């Protein structure tokens, strides 16, 4: 339906023009994170590098700040700093995706870029259904839809989405998030030799499989890849109940490590660990770039979690994506660190060595601003140490527990918390602030807190507090941000 596709593109462009002024004038607009040109942004999709160019696709609804019939937005970059907004790769224009071209992934084969995504039918005018669909491009910009390649197998509900495809020893493989008829989340494995004809192997992991009992009613956005001699399965399970400091958001994102048996299709794995301890993180996707790095980008949001309370909705946009992060394995831990290219945004460094605070709260000269990077190295910690950001959010460390707090988005008079108990004492913090976001990398990336923050726009002060005596050094950079041009 070329006519419908063109109509949707024109409507989206008109929506961008209509809201451009309010989006660009928003005091919470981000300077070095992906945010939508208008409307709603959610899951990163099709994250890949091809012939030296990074391609980042994303779930996008141009017409309002709620969820609905998603497009695939599309941005490209040579260096992760200078980006180009391309024409949307996919629109919900066909019978099989008319209610949304939902999340998926990208691979390269025969010098063509192949997209695999979920075509959504919401059930308003027929049965609710989700199919796995394909599209292909020879130039990486213009895509031709190939239609449905996989339909839902027997024994599963219509919650069947988010295909991730990879190549292994001469074959292509795909995992898809699914829900059994008794409302249990699983990940299903498929195999193909040609990216067109797919064989269902079976469930690779999920509730009541392997070591797990009930573990969520739906597993979204699966991603499976090798890392340092082990297989890592990232997944976003829905339906986990809070458990102490764990599973505090409405839905979680985390990972299992183990071994995928490609013959049987079974994934033998250990315990689940959350990838991020902040308020807003979901649906991450990884890829291996041409340097051999495993790079992750996540959605800086959580579905069904106070989305309507974000103040940016008044200016016709909501949500963003995280920084690109390199994943490594060190001392039995999955580590996350910001991609090294981001250092190109730094201005001159401000360095303070061996600052000591004892039973006091104080500012540190020059350590302020709303588009900055901080690096703290601790020599000594008192009974409690805390940073206060802009009279709004606080990060505190006490008795091995790191806590991030902020006002509730829907009820500002109340405070909400996210916590983690560190396996090692706190020794370093690397903090990225971007107007209305925080990304905090703890102890070299053994834990991460990602969150949106909405303090008063003019507030730039950061305060440091110690109960007892704390000594630390701090580096601070103003960040120039990155560029986004129209293709």
PDB file of N, CA and C in Angstrom, residues 14-79:
ATOM      1  N   UNK A  14       4.144  16.551   8.878  1.00  0.00           N
ATOM      2  CA  UNK A  14       3.310  17.683   9.266  1.00  0.00           C
ATOM      3  C   UNK A  14       3.263  17.837  10.790  1.00  0.00           C
ATOM      4  N   UNK A  15       3.251  16.704  11.498  1.00  0.00           N
ATOM      5  CA  UNK A  15       3.223  16.748  12.956  1.00  0.00           C
ATOM      6  C   UNK A  15       4.533  17.311  13.502  1.00  0.00           C
ATOM      7  N   UNK A  16       5.651  16.951  12.882  1.00  0.00           N
ATOM      8  CA  UNK A  16       6.935  17.511  13.293  1.00  0.00           C
ATOM      9  C   UNK A  16       6.939  19.025  13.115  1.00  0.00           C
ATOM     10  N   UNK A  17       6.487  19.480  11.955  1.00  0.00           N
ATOM     11  CA  UNK A  17       6.465  20.930  11.693  1.00  0.00           C
ATOM     12  C   UNK A  17       5.567  21.644  12.685  1.00  0.00           C
ATOM     13  N   UNK A  18       4.426  21.059  12.995  1.00  0.00           N
ATOM     14  CA  UNK A  18       3.459  21.704  13.891  1.00  0.00           C
ATOM     15  C   UNK A  18       4.031  21.881  15.297  1.00  0.00           C
ATOM     16  N   UNK A  19       4.791  20.877  15.757  1.00  0.00           N
ATOM     17  CA  UNK A  19       5.258  20.893  17.150  1.00  0.00           C
ATOM     18  C   UNK A  19       6.727  21.268  17.308  1.00  0.00           C
ATOM     19  N   UNK A  20       7.399  21.585  16.230  1.00  0.00           N
ATOM     20  CA  UNK A  20       8.840  21.827  16.293  1.00  0.00           C
ATOM     21  C   UNK A  20       9.198  22.931  17.270  1.00  0.00           C
ATOM     22  N   UNK A  21       8.441  23.995  17.255  1.00  0.00           N
ATOM     23  CA  UNK A  21       8.749  25.124  18.135  1.00  0.00           C
ATOM     24  C   UNK A  21       8.667  24.753  19.598  1.00  0.00           C
ATOM     25  N   UNK A  22       7.599  24.067  19.997  1.00  0.00           N
ATOM     26  CA  UNK A  22       7.439  23.724  21.412  1.00  0.00           C
ATOM     27  C   UNK A  22       8.450  22.670  21.850  1.00  0.00           C
ATOM     28  N   UNK A  23       8.776  21.723  20.981  1.00  0.00           N
ATOM     29  CA  UNK A  23       9.767  20.708  21.337  1.00  0.00           C
ATOM     30  C   UNK A  23      11.143  21.346  21.526  1.00  0.00           C
ATOM     31  N   UNK A  24      11.539  22.193  20.598  1.00  0.00           N
ATOM     32  CA  UNK A  24      12.870  22.799  20.669  1.00  0.00           C
ATOM     33  C   UNK A  24      12.992  23.806  21.805  1.00  0.00           C
ATOM     34  N   UNK A  25      11.879  24.396  22.236  1.00  0.00           N
ATOM     35  CA  UNK A  25      11.917  25.378  23.322  1.00  0.00           C
ATOM     36  C   UNK A  25      11.772  24.746  24.706  1.00  0.00           C
ATOM     37  N   UNK A  26      11.502  23.441  24.769  1.00  0.00           N
ATOM     38  CA  UNK A  26      11.296  22.788  26.059  1.00  0.00           C
ATOM     39  C   UNK A  26      12.572  22.879  26.899  1.00  0.00           C
ATOM     40  N   UNK A  27      12.479  23.382  28.124  1.00  0.00           N
ATOM     41  CA  UNK A  27      13.685  23.478  28.970  1.00  0.00           C
ATOM     42  C   UNK A  27      14.254  22.122  29.359  1.00  0.00           C
ATOM     43  N   UNK A  28      13.492  21.045  29.166  1.00  0.00           N
ATOM     44  CA  UNK A  28      13.981  19.710  29.471  1.00  0.00           C
ATOM     45  C   UNK A  28      14.503  18.979  28.240  1.00  0.00           C
ATOM     46  N   UNK A  29      14.630  19.678  27.137  1.00  0.00           N
ATOM     47  CA  UNK A  29      15.170  19.095  25.914  1.00  0.00           C
ATOM     48  C   UNK A  29      16.590  18.599  26.163  1.00  0.00           C
ATOM     49  N   UNK A  30      16.909  17.419  25.631  1.00  0.00           N
ATOM     50  CA  UNK A  30      18.219  16.806  25.840  1.00  0.00           C
ATOM     51  C   UNK A  30      19.215  17.274  24.782  1.00  0.00           C
ATOM     52  N   UNK A  31      20.500  17.251  25.156  1.00  0.00           N
ATOM     53  CA  UNK A  31      21.530  17.775  24.251  1.00  0.00           C
ATOM     54  C   UNK A  31      22.414  16.695  23.642  1.00  0.00           C
ATOM     55  N   UNK A  32      22.502  15.509  24.272  1.00  0.00           N
ATOM     56  CA  UNK A  32      23.329  14.455  23.689  1.00  0.00           C
ATOM     57  C   UNK A  32      22.706  13.068  23.856  1.00  0.00           C
ATOM     58  N   UNK A  33      21.398  13.020  23.905  1.00  0.00           N
ATOM     59  CA  UNK A  33      20.652  11.770  23.886  1.00  0.00           C
ATOM     60  C   UNK A  33      19.611  11.825  22.766  1.00  0.00           C
ATOM     61  N   UNK A  34      19.276  10.662  22.251  1.00  0.00           N
ATOM     62  CA  UNK A  34      18.218  10.584  21.251  1.00  0.00           C
ATOM     63  C   UNK A  34      16.869  10.815  21.917  1.00  0.00           C
ATOM     64  N   UNK A  35      16.140  11.791  21.423  1.00  0.00           N
ATOM     65  CA  UNK A  35      14.769  12.055  21.830  1.00  0.00           C
ATOM     66  C   UNK A  35      13.949  12.239  20.553  1.00  0.00           C
ATOM     67  N   UNK A  36      12.630  12.102  20.615  1.00  0.00           N
ATOM     68  CA  UNK A  36      11.845  12.150  19.385  1.00  0.00           C
ATOM     69  C   UNK A  36      11.729  13.569  18.835  1.00  0.00           C
ATOM     70  N   UNK A  37      11.602  13.715  17.514  1.00  0.00           N
ATOM     71  CA  UNK A  37      11.343  15.039  16.949  1.00  0.00           C
ATOM     72  C   UNK A  37       9.989  15.595  17.380  1.00  0.00           C
ATOM     73  N   UNK A  38       9.067  14.701  17.671  1.00  0.00           N
ATOM     74  CA  UNK A  38       7.776  15.005  18.293  1.00  0.00           C
ATOM     75  C   UNK A  38       7.161  13.675  18.691  1.00  0.00           C
ATOM     76  N   UNK A  39       6.194  13.697  19.595  1.00  0.00           N
ATOM     77  CA  UNK A  39       5.513  12.467  19.963  1.00  0.00           C
ATOM     78  C   UNK A  39       6.311  11.599  20.913  1.00  0.00           C
ATOM     79  N   UNK A  40       6.121  10.287  20.788  1.00  0.00           N
ATOM     80  CA  UNK A  40       6.684   9.309  21.720  1.00  0.00           C
ATOM     81  C   UNK A  40       7.785   8.491  21.066  1.00  0.00           C
ATOM     82  N   UNK A  41       8.874   8.327  21.789  1.00  0.00           N
ATOM     83  CA  UNK A  41       9.963   7.417  21.417  1.00  0.00           C
ATOM     84  C   UNK A  41      10.020   6.296  22.439  1.00  0.00           C
ATOM     85  N   UNK A  42      10.154   5.048  21.953  1.00  0.00           N
ATOM     86  CA  UNK A  42      10.458   3.979  22.905  1.00  0.00           C
ATOM     87  C   UNK A  42      11.544   3.061  22.368  1.00  0.00           C
ATOM     88  N   UNK A  43      11.353   1.773  22.277  1.00  0.00           N
ATOM     89  CA  UNK A  43      12.449   0.818  22.117  1.00  0.00           C
ATOM     90  C   UNK A  43      13.427   1.159  20.987  1.00  0.00           C
ATOM     91  N   UNK A  44      14.746   1.013  21.247  1.00  0.00           N
ATOM     92  CA  UNK A  44      15.706   1.012  20.152  1.00  0.00           C
ATOM     93  C   UNK A  44      15.529  -0.260  19.321  1.00  0.00           C
ATOM     94  N   UNK A  45      15.630  -0.138  18.025  1.00  0.00           N
ATOM     95  CA  UNK A  45      15.439  -1.259  17.101  1.00  0.00           C
ATOM     96  C   UNK A  45      16.571  -1.290  16.079  1.00  0.00           C
ATOM     97  N   UNK A  46      16.805  -2.476  15.494  1.00  0.00           N
ATOM     98  CA  UNK A  46      17.687  -2.583  14.344  1.00  0.00           C
ATOM     99  C   UNK A  46      19.062  -1.985  14.530  1.00  0.00           C
ATOM    100  N   UNK A  47      19.593  -2.035  15.729  1.00  0.00           N
ATOM    101  CA  UNK A  47      20.866  -1.411  16.104  1.00  0.00           C
ATOM    102  C   UNK A  47      21.992  -2.205  15.443  1.00  0.00           C
ATOM    103  N   UNK A  48      22.729  -1.554  14.509  1.00  0.00           N
ATOM    104  CA  UNK A  48      23.712  -2.280  13.715  1.00  0.00           C
ATOM    105  C   UNK A  48      24.716  -1.298  13.125  1.00  0.00           C
ATOM    106  N   UNK A  49      25.899  -1.793  12.785  1.00  0.00           N
ATOM    107  CA  UNK A  49      26.859  -1.027  11.998  1.00  0.00           C
ATOM    108  C   UNK A  49      27.052  -1.744  10.664  1.00  0.00           C
ATOM    109  N   UNK A  50      26.970  -0.988   9.569  1.00  0.00           N
ATOM    110  CA  UNK A  50      27.061  -1.560   8.227  1.00  0.00           C
ATOM    111  C   UNK A  50      27.924  -0.641   7.365  1.00  0.00           C
ATOM    112  N   UNK A  51      29.011  -1.184   6.847  1.00  0.00           N
ATOM    113  CA  UNK A  51      29.938  -0.421   6.001  1.00  0.00           C
ATOM    114  C   UNK A  51      30.370   0.879   6.682  1.00  0.00           C
ATOM    115  N   UNK A  52      30.690   0.776   7.968  1.00  0.00           N
ATOM    116  CA  UNK A  52      31.198   1.922   8.709  1.00  0.00           C
ATOM    117  C   UNK A  52      30.156   2.858   9.276  1.00  0.00           C
ATOM    118  N   UNK A  53      28.897   2.649   8.951  1.00  0.00           N
ATOM    119  CA  UNK A  53      27.818   3.527   9.412  1.00  0.00           C
ATOM    120  C   UNK A  53      26.980   2.828  10.477  1.00  0.00           C
ATOM    121  N   UNK A  54      26.791   3.511  11.598  1.00  0.00           N
ATOM    122  CA  UNK A  54      25.874   3.015  12.623  1.00  0.00           C
ATOM    123  C   UNK A  54      24.442   3.365  12.217  1.00  0.00           C
ATOM    124  N   UNK A  55      23.579   2.366  12.267  1.00  0.00           N
ATOM    125  CA  UNK A  55      22.150   2.560  12.022  1.00  0.00           C
ATOM    126  C   UNK A  55      21.408   2.303  13.326  1.00  0.00           C
ATOM    127  N   UNK A  56      20.658   3.294  13.758  1.00  0.00           N
ATOM    128  CA  UNK A  56      19.836   3.180  14.956  1.00  0.00           C
ATOM    129  C   UNK A  56      18.395   3.469  14.557  1.00  0.00           C
ATOM    130  N   UNK A  57      17.556   2.457  14.666  1.00  0.00           N
ATOM    131  CA  UNK A  57      16.123   2.628  14.444  1.00  0.00           C
ATOM    132  C   UNK A  57      15.444   2.702  15.813  1.00  0.00           C
ATOM    133  N   UNK A  58      14.255   3.263  15.849  1.00  0.00           N
ATOM    134  CA  UNK A  58      13.577   3.399  17.138  1.00  0.00           C
ATOM    135  C   UNK A  58      12.078   3.416  16.945  1.00  0.00           C
ATOM    136  N   UNK A  59      11.375   2.888  17.949  1.00  0.00           N
ATOM    137  CA  UNK A  59       9.921   2.959  17.971  1.00  0.00           C
ATOM    138  C   UNK A  59       9.494   4.421  18.118  1.00  0.00           C
ATOM    139  N   UNK A  60       8.566   4.830  17.248  1.00  0.00           N
ATOM    140  CA  UNK A  60       8.186   6.239  17.213  1.00  0.00           C
ATOM    141  C   UNK A  60       6.706   6.373  16.883  1.00  0.00           C
ATOM    142  N   UNK A  61       6.009   7.147  17.703  1.00  0.00           N
ATOM    143  CA  UNK A  61       4.627   7.524  17.413  1.00  0.00           C
ATOM    144  C   UNK A  61       4.580   9.039  17.281  1.00  0.00           C
ATOM    145  N   UNK A  62       4.458   9.567  16.067  1.00  0.00           N
ATOM    146  CA  UNK A  62       4.553  11.014  15.865  1.00  0.00           C
ATOM    147  C   UNK A  62       3.358  11.804  16.390  1.00  0.00           C
ATOM    148  N   UNK A  63       2.200  11.182  16.508  1.00  0.00           N
ATOM    149  CA  UNK A  63       0.959  11.947  16.582  1.00  0.00           C
ATOM    150  C   UNK A  63       0.508  12.308  17.992  1.00  0.00           C
ATOM    151  N   UNK A  64       1.040  11.630  19.008  1.00  0.00           N
ATOM    152  CA  UNK A  64       0.739  12.000  20.390  1.00  0.00           C
ATOM    153  C   UNK A  64       1.761  11.325  21.290  1.00  0.00           C
ATOM    154  N   UNK A  65       1.667  11.567  22.591  1.00  0.00           N
ATOM    155  CA  UNK A  65       2.680  11.070  23.526  1.00  0.00           C
ATOM    156  C   UNK A  65       2.248   9.788  24.233  1.00  0.00           C
ATOM    157  N   UNK A  66       1.227   9.115  23.691  1.00  0.00           N
ATOM    158  CA  UNK A  66       0.856   7.793  24.176  1.00  0.00           C
ATOM    159  C   UNK A  66       1.318   6.734  23.193  1.00  0.00           C
ATOM    160  N   UNK A  67       1.041   5.477  23.526  1.00  0.00           N
ATOM    161  CA  UNK A  67       1.446   4.376  22.660  1.00  0.00           C
ATOM    162  C   UNK A  67       0.361   4.111  21.612  1.00  0.00           C
ATOM    163  N   UNK A  68       0.757   3.495  20.500  1.00  0.00           N
ATOM    164  CA  UNK A  68      -0.192   3.232  19.435  1.00  0.00           C
ATOM    165  C   UNK A  68       0.504   2.605  18.240  1.00  0.00           C
ATOM    166  N   UNK A  69       0.083   2.988  17.042  1.00  0.00           N
ATOM    167  CA  UNK A  69       0.572   2.391  15.796  1.00  0.00           C
ATOM    168  C   UNK A  69       1.953   2.962  15.465  1.00  0.00           C
ATOM    169  N   UNK A  70       2.991   2.271  15.913  1.00  0.00           N
ATOM    170  CA  UNK A  70       4.359   2.797  15.848  1.00  0.00           C
ATOM    171  C   UNK A  70       4.954   2.755  14.440  1.00  0.00           C
ATOM    172  N   UNK A  71       5.807   3.749  14.187  1.00  0.00           N
ATOM    173  CA  UNK A  71       6.718   3.797  13.050  1.00  0.00           C
ATOM    174  C   UNK A  71       8.081   3.266  13.517  1.00  0.00           C
ATOM    175  N   UNK A  72       8.969   3.027  12.549  1.00  0.00           N
ATOM    176  CA  UNK A  72      10.386   2.878  12.842  1.00  0.00           C
ATOM    177  C   UNK A  72      11.096   4.157  12.410  1.00  0.00           C
ATOM    178  N   UNK A  73      11.444   5.024  13.381  1.00  0.00           N
ATOM    179  CA  UNK A  73      12.332   6.125  13.069  1.00  0.00           C
ATOM    180  C   UNK A  73      13.722   5.596  12.764  1.00  0.00           C
ATOM    181  N   UNK A  74      14.575   6.441  12.174  1.00  0.00           N
ATOM    182  CA  UNK A  74      15.871   5.944  11.693  1.00  0.00           C
ATOM    183  C   UNK A  74      16.909   7.059  11.741  1.00  0.00           C
ATOM    184  N   UNK A  75      18.030   6.798  12.411  1.00  0.00           N
ATOM    185  CA  UNK A  75      19.150   7.739  12.466  1.00  0.00           C
ATOM    186  C   UNK A  75      20.448   7.004  12.152  1.00  0.00           C
ATOM    187  N   UNK A  76      21.376   7.723  11.522  1.00  0.00           N
ATOM    188  CA  UNK A  76      22.665   7.136  11.148  1.00  0.00           C
ATOM    189  C   UNK A  76      23.800   8.013  11.635  1.00  0.00           C
ATOM    190  N   UNK A  77      24.970   7.380  11.838  1.00  0.00           N
ATOM    191  CA  UNK A  77      26.138   8.110  12.304  1.00  0.00           C
ATOM    192  C   UNK A  77      27.404   7.356  11.918  1.00  0.00           C
ATOM    193  N   UNK A  78      28.475   8.114  11.708  1.00  0.00           N
ATOM    194  CA  UNK A  78      29.784   7.502  11.479  1.00  0.00           C
ATOM    195  C   UNK A  78      30.580   7.383  12.779  1.00  0.00           C
ATOM    196  N   UNK A  79      30.200   8.159  13.798  1.00  0.00           N
ATOM    197  CA  UNK A  79      31.052   8.267  14.980  1.00  0.00           C
ATOM    198  C   UNK A  79      30.300   8.302  16.308  1.00  0.00           C
TER     199      UNK A  79
END
